[in-house]
JSON list of C-alpha atoms in Angstrom, two decimals:
[
{"chain": "A", "resi": 439, "resn": "GLN", "atom": "CA", "xyz": [14.41, 20.04, -31.53]},
{"chain": "A", "resi": 440, "resn": "VAL", "atom": "CA", "xyz": [15.80, 16.82, -30.15]},
{"chain": "A", "resi": 441, "resn": "GLN", "atom": "CA", "xyz": [13.57, 13.85, -29.43]},
{"chain": "A", "resi": 442, "resn": "LEU", "atom": "CA", "xyz": [14.34, 10.85, -27.25]},
{"chain": "A", "resi": 443, "resn": "VAL", "atom": "CA", "xyz": [12.37, 7.67, -27.87]},
{"chain": "A", "resi": 444, "resn": "GLU", "atom": "CA", "xyz": [12.59, 4.79, -25.40]},
{"chain": "A", "resi": 445, "resn": "SER", "atom": "CA", "xyz": [11.82, 1.13, -26.00]},
{"chain": "A", "resi": 446, "resn": "GLY", "atom": "CA", "xyz": [12.16, -2.18, -24.23]},
{"chain": "A", "resi": 447, "resn": "GLY", "atom": "CA", "xyz": [10.11, -1.82, -21.07]},
{"chain": "A", "resi": 448, "resn": "GLY", "atom": "CA", "xyz": [7.65, -4.42, -19.89]},
{"chain": "A", "resi": 449, "resn": "LEU", "atom": "CA", "xyz": [6.75, -6.98, -17.25]},
{"chain": "A", "resi": 450, "resn": "VAL", "atom": "CA", "xyz": [9.39, -9.37, -15.96]},
{"chain": "A", "resi": 451, "resn": "HIS", "atom": "CA", "xyz": [9.67, -11.83, -13.08]},
{"chain": "A", "resi": 452, "resn": "PRO", "atom": "CA", "xyz": [12.09, -11.19, -10.22]},
{"chain": "A", "resi": 453, "resn": "GLY", "atom": "CA", "xyz": [15.55, -12.29, -11.26]},
{"chain": "A", "resi": 454, "resn": "GLY", "atom": "CA", "xyz": [14.81, -11.66, -14.90]},
{"chain": "A", "resi": 455, "resn": "SER", "atom": "CA", "xyz": [16.39, -9.27, -17.38]},
{"chain": "A", "resi": 456, "resn": "LEU", "atom": "CA", "xyz": [15.33, -6.44, -19.63]},
{"chain": "A", "resi": 457, "resn": "ARG", "atom": "CA", "xyz": [17.16, -4.20, -22.06]},
{"chain": "A", "resi": 458, "resn": "LEU", "atom": "CA", "xyz": [16.05, -0.63, -22.52]},
{"chain": "A", "resi": 459, "resn": "SER", "atom": "CA", "xyz": [17.06, 1.41, -25.52]},
{"chain": "A", "resi": 460, "resn": "CYS", "atom": "CA", "xyz": [16.79, 5.11, -26.29]},
{"chain": "A", "resi": 461, "resn": "ALA", "atom": "CA", "xyz": [17.45, 6.76, -29.61]},
{"chain": "A", "resi": 462, "resn": "ALA", "atom": "CA", "xyz": [17.99, 10.50, -29.94]},
{"chain": "A", "resi": 463, "resn": "SER", "atom": "CA", "xyz": [16.90, 12.14, -33.17]},
{"chain": "A", "resi": 464, "resn": "GLY", "atom": "CA", "xyz": [16.99, 15.65, -34.49]},
{"chain": "A", "resi": 465, "resn": "ARG", "atom": "CA", "xyz": [19.75, 18.16, -34.95]},
{"chain": "A", "resi": 466, "resn": "ILE", "atom": "CA", "xyz": [22.61, 17.10, -32.68]},
{"chain": "A", "resi": 467, "resn": "SER", "atom": "CA", "xyz": [26.06, 18.63, -32.93]},
{"chain": "A", "resi": 468, "resn": "SER", "atom": "CA", "xyz": [27.57, 16.97, -29.88]},
{"chain": "A", "resi": 469, "resn": "ILE", "atom": "CA", "xyz": [26.58, 14.84, -26.92]},
{"chain": "A", "resi": 470, "resn": "ASN", "atom": "CA", "xyz": [27.67, 15.65, -23.38]},
{"chain": "A", "resi": 471, "resn": "ARG", "atom": "CA", "xyz": [26.03, 12.67, -21.72]},
{"chain": "A", "resi": 472, "resn": "MET", "atom": "CA", "xyz": [23.13, 10.24, -21.97]},
{"chain": "A", "resi": 473, "resn": "GLY", "atom": "CA", "xyz": [21.55, 8.23, -19.26]},
{"chain": "A", "resi": 474, "resn": "TRP", "atom": "CA", "xyz": [18.54, 6.81, -17.48]},
{"chain": "A", "resi": 475, "resn": "TYR", "atom": "CA", "xyz": [16.45, 7.98, -14.56]},
{"chain": "A", "resi": 476, "resn": "ARG", "atom": "CA", "xyz": [13.49, 6.27, -12.95]},
{"chain": "A", "resi": 477, "resn": "GLN", "atom": "CA", "xyz": [10.48, 7.25, -10.91]},
{"chain": "A", "resi": 478, "resn": "ALA", "atom": "CA", "xyz": [8.49, 4.86, -8.80]},
{"chain": "A", "resi": 479, "resn": "PRO", "atom": "CA", "xyz": [4.96, 5.70, -7.56]},
{"chain": "A", "resi": 480, "resn": "GLY", "atom": "CA", "xyz": [5.11, 8.18, -4.70]},
{"chain": "A", "resi": 481, "resn": "LYS", "atom": "CA", "xyz": [8.85, 8.69, -5.06]},
{"chain": "A", "resi": 482, "resn": "GLU", "atom": "CA", "xyz": [11.07, 11.31, -6.62]},
{"chain": "A", "resi": 483, "resn": "ARG", "atom": "CA", "xyz": [12.81, 10.73, -9.92]},
{"chain": "A", "resi": 484, "resn": "GLU", "atom": "CA", "xyz": [16.29, 9.31, -9.36]},
{"chain": "A", "resi": 485, "resn": "LEU", "atom": "CA", "xyz": [19.37, 8.69, -11.40]},
{"chain": "A", "resi": 486, "resn": "VAL", "atom": "CA", "xyz": [19.87, 5.08, -12.48]},
{"chain": "A", "resi": 487, "resn": "ALA", "atom": "CA", "xyz": [22.92, 5.35, -14.72]},
{"chain": "A", "resi": 488, "resn": "LEU", "atom": "CA", "xyz": [24.61, 7.77, -17.04]},
{"chain": "A", "resi": 489, "resn": "LYS", "atom": "CA", "xyz": [27.53, 7.78, -19.44]},
{"chain": "A", "resi": 490, "resn": "THR", "atom": "CA", "xyz": [29.47, 10.81, -20.58]},
{"chain": "A", "resi": 491, "resn": "SER", "atom": "CA", "xyz": [30.90, 11.39, -24.01]},
{"chain": "A", "resi": 492, "resn": "GLY", "atom": "CA", "xyz": [34.31, 10.72, -22.49]},
{"chain": "A", "resi": 493, "resn": "GLY", "atom": "CA", "xyz": [33.22, 7.26, -21.46]},
{"chain": "A", "resi": 494, "resn": "SER", "atom": "CA", "xyz": [32.78, 7.83, -17.72]},
{"chain": "A", "resi": 495, "resn": "THR", "atom": "CA", "xyz": [29.85, 6.07, -16.10]},
{"chain": "A", "resi": 496, "resn": "ASN", "atom": "CA", "xyz": [27.90, 6.67, -12.94]},
{"chain": "A", "resi": 497, "resn": "TYR", "atom": "CA", "xyz": [25.46, 4.21, -11.37]},
{"chain": "A", "resi": 498, "resn": "ALA", "atom": "CA", "xyz": [23.04, 4.41, -8.48]},
{"chain": "A", "resi": 499, "resn": "ASP", "atom": "CA", "xyz": [24.28, 2.24, -5.62]},
{"chain": "A", "resi": 500, "resn": "SER", "atom": "CA", "xyz": [21.10, 0.17, -5.80]},
{"chain": "A", "resi": 501, "resn": "VAL", "atom": "CA", "xyz": [21.84, -1.02, -9.35]},
{"chain": "A", "resi": 502, "resn": "LYS", "atom": "CA", "xyz": [25.62, -1.43, -9.30]},
{"chain": "A", "resi": 503, "resn": "GLY", "atom": "CA", "xyz": [26.63, -4.88, -10.46]},
{"chain": "A", "resi": 504, "resn": "ARG", "atom": "CA", "xyz": [23.21, -5.56, -11.97]},
{"chain": "A", "resi": 505, "resn": "PHE", "atom": "CA", "xyz": [22.70, -2.83, -14.58]},
{"chain": "A", "resi": 506, "resn": "THR", "atom": "CA", "xyz": [25.04, -1.83, -17.40]},
{"chain": "A", "resi": 507, "resn": "ILE", "atom": "CA", "xyz": [24.80, 1.31, -19.50]},
{"chain": "A", "resi": 508, "resn": "SER", "atom": "CA", "xyz": [26.22, 1.43, -22.99]},
{"chain": "A", "resi": 509, "resn": "THR", "atom": "CA", "xyz": [26.10, 3.82, -25.91]},
{"chain": "A", "resi": 510, "resn": "GLU", "atom": "CA", "xyz": [26.29, 3.69, -29.67]},
{"chain": "A", "resi": 511, "resn": "ASN", "atom": "CA", "xyz": [27.65, 7.12, -30.44]},
{"chain": "A", "resi": 512, "resn": "ALA", "atom": "CA", "xyz": [27.23, 6.85, -34.20]},
{"chain": "A", "resi": 513, "resn": "LYS", "atom": "CA", "xyz": [23.53, 6.17, -33.67]},
{"chain": "A", "resi": 514, "resn": "ASN", "atom": "CA", "xyz": [22.99, 8.59, -30.75]},
{"chain": "A", "resi": 515, "resn": "THR", "atom": "CA", "xyz": [21.64, 5.64, -28.82]},
{"chain": "A", "resi": 516, "resn": "VAL", "atom": "CA", "xyz": [21.93, 4.57, -25.21]},
{"chain": "A", "resi": 517, "resn": "HIS", "atom": "CA", "xyz": [21.06, 1.16, -23.78]},
{"chain": "A", "resi": 518, "resn": "LEU", "atom": "CA", "xyz": [20.46, -0.07, -20.27]},
{"chain": "A", "resi": 519, "resn": "GLN", "atom": "CA", "xyz": [20.92, -3.78, -19.68]},
{"chain": "A", "resi": 520, "resn": "MET", "atom": "CA", "xyz": [19.11, -4.71, -16.49]},
{"chain": "A", "resi": 521, "resn": "ASN", "atom": "CA", "xyz": [19.83, -8.09, -14.92]},
{"chain": "A", "resi": 522, "resn": "SER", "atom": "CA", "xyz": [18.75, -9.70, -11.66]},
{"chain": "A", "resi": 523, "resn": "LEU", "atom": "CA", "xyz": [15.74, -7.43, -11.52]},
{"chain": "A", "resi": 524, "resn": "LYS", "atom": "CA", "xyz": [13.98, -6.91, -8.22]},
{"chain": "A", "resi": 525, "resn": "PRO", "atom": "CA", "xyz": [10.45, -5.73, -7.42]},
{"chain": "A", "resi": 526, "resn": "GLU", "atom": "CA", "xyz": [11.94, -2.49, -6.13]},
{"chain": "A", "resi": 527, "resn": "ASP", "atom": "CA", "xyz": [13.20, -1.77, -9.65]},
{"chain": "A", "resi": 528, "resn": "THR", "atom": "CA", "xyz": [9.60, -1.26, -10.72]},
{"chain": "A", "resi": 529, "resn": "ALA", "atom": "CA", "xyz": [9.27, 2.27, -12.05]},
{"chain": "A", "resi": 530, "resn": "VAL", "atom": "CA", "xyz": [8.88, 4.40, -15.14]},
{"chain": "A", "resi": 531, "resn": "TYR", "atom": "CA", "xyz": [12.31, 4.68, -16.72]},
{"chain": "A", "resi": 532, "resn": "TYR", "atom": "CA", "xyz": [13.18, 7.93, -18.48]},
{"chain": "A", "resi": 533, "resn": "CYS", "atom": "CA", "xyz": [15.91, 8.48, -21.02]},
{"chain": "A", "resi": 534, "resn": "ASN", "atom": "CA", "xyz": [17.89, 11.67, -20.49]},
{"chain": "A", "resi": 535, "resn": "GLY", "atom": "CA", "xyz": [20.44, 13.43, -22.62]},
{"chain": "A", "resi": 536, "resn": "VAL", "atom": "CA", "xyz": [22.43, 16.63, -22.68]},
{"chain": "A", "resi": 537, "resn": "PHE", "atom": "CA", "xyz": [23.19, 17.78, -26.20]},
{"chain": "A", "resi": 538, "resn": "ARG", "atom": "CA", "xyz": [24.48, 20.71, -28.13]},
{"chain": "A", "resi": 539, "resn": "ARG", "atom": "CA", "xyz": [22.42, 21.36, -31.24]},
{"chain": "A", "resi": 540, "resn": "SER", "atom": "CA", "xyz": [25.16, 23.40, -32.88]},
{"chain": "A", "resi": 541, "resn": "PRO", "atom": "CA", "xyz": [28.67, 24.55, -31.93]},
{"chain": "A", "resi": 542, "resn": "TYR", "atom": "CA", "xyz": [27.32, 28.06, -31.38]},
{"chain": "A", "resi": 543, "resn": "VAL", "atom": "CA", "xyz": [24.64, 27.39, -28.80]},
{"chain": "A", "resi": 544, "resn": "ARG", "atom": "CA", "xyz": [24.74, 26.17, -25.23]},
{"chain": "A", "resi": 545, "resn": "GLU", "atom": "CA", "xyz": [23.93, 22.61, -24.22]},
{"chain": "A", "resi": 546, "resn": "SER", "atom": "CA", "xyz": [20.35, 21.68, -23.38]},
{"chain": "A", "resi": 547, "resn": "GLU", "atom": "CA", "xyz": [18.82, 18.80, -21.49]},
{"chain": "A", "resi": 548, "resn": "TYR", "atom": "CA", "xyz": [16.17, 16.56, -23.01]},
{"chain": "A", "resi": 549, "resn": "TRP", "atom": "CA", "xyz": [13.89, 13.85, -21.66]},
{"chain": "A", "resi": 550, "resn": "GLY", "atom": "CA", "xyz": [12.03, 10.95, -23.18]},
{"chain": "A", "resi": 551, "resn": "HIS", "atom": "CA", "xyz": [8.41, 10.19, -22.34]},
{"chain": "A", "resi": 552, "resn": "GLY", "atom": "CA", "xyz": [9.30, 7.16, -20.25]},
{"chain": "A", "resi": 553, "resn": "THR", "atom": "CA", "xyz": [8.81, 3.41, -20.43]},
{"chain": "A", "resi": 554, "resn": "GLN", "atom": "CA", "xyz": [7.25, 1.27, -17.72]},
{"chain": "A", "resi": 555, "resn": "VAL", "atom": "CA", "xyz": [9.28, -1.51, -16.12]},
{"chain": "A", "resi": 556, "resn": "THR", "atom": "CA", "xyz": [7.36, -3.81, -13.79]},
{"chain": "A", "resi": 557, "resn": "VAL", "atom": "CA", "xyz": [9.08, -6.56, -11.83]},
{"chain": "A", "resi": 558, "resn": "SER", "atom": "CA", "xyz": [6.54, -8.91, -10.32]},
{"chain": "A", "resi": 559, "resn": "SER", "atom": "CA", "xyz": [5.84, -12.58, -9.85]}
]
C-alpha cells in the first residue's frame, strides 16, 4: 500500500504564506504525477496544482502566480508553496498521487487525509 502524509497547514493572515508538504511512502515503482486538491465547506473538491513525472505543471486559474508546486523525486515528496493567501483559499488541502507499485501492475490513485488551511484576519 502507498500512504500519503501531508504537513504544513495552519492559520495565516491574508497576504501571508504557507508551505505544504506531502511525502509518499510504501512500495512505489514509478510516479505518474503528484499534486494538491482542496475542498472548501459546501463546495466540491477541486484541483489546485499538479506536476507530472515529466515536469509538466497544471494550476487552477485562481492560484496561478501565487502558488508553486515542486517535487523531490528521490524522496517521493511534493510541496506547495502558497503566497499572497486570500480568505477564499481556506479549505482542506489533499495530497494526491498516481503511482505504479510495480512494473507489472497498473497505476493507482492515492489520497492523503488532508490538512486544514485557514486564511483569516
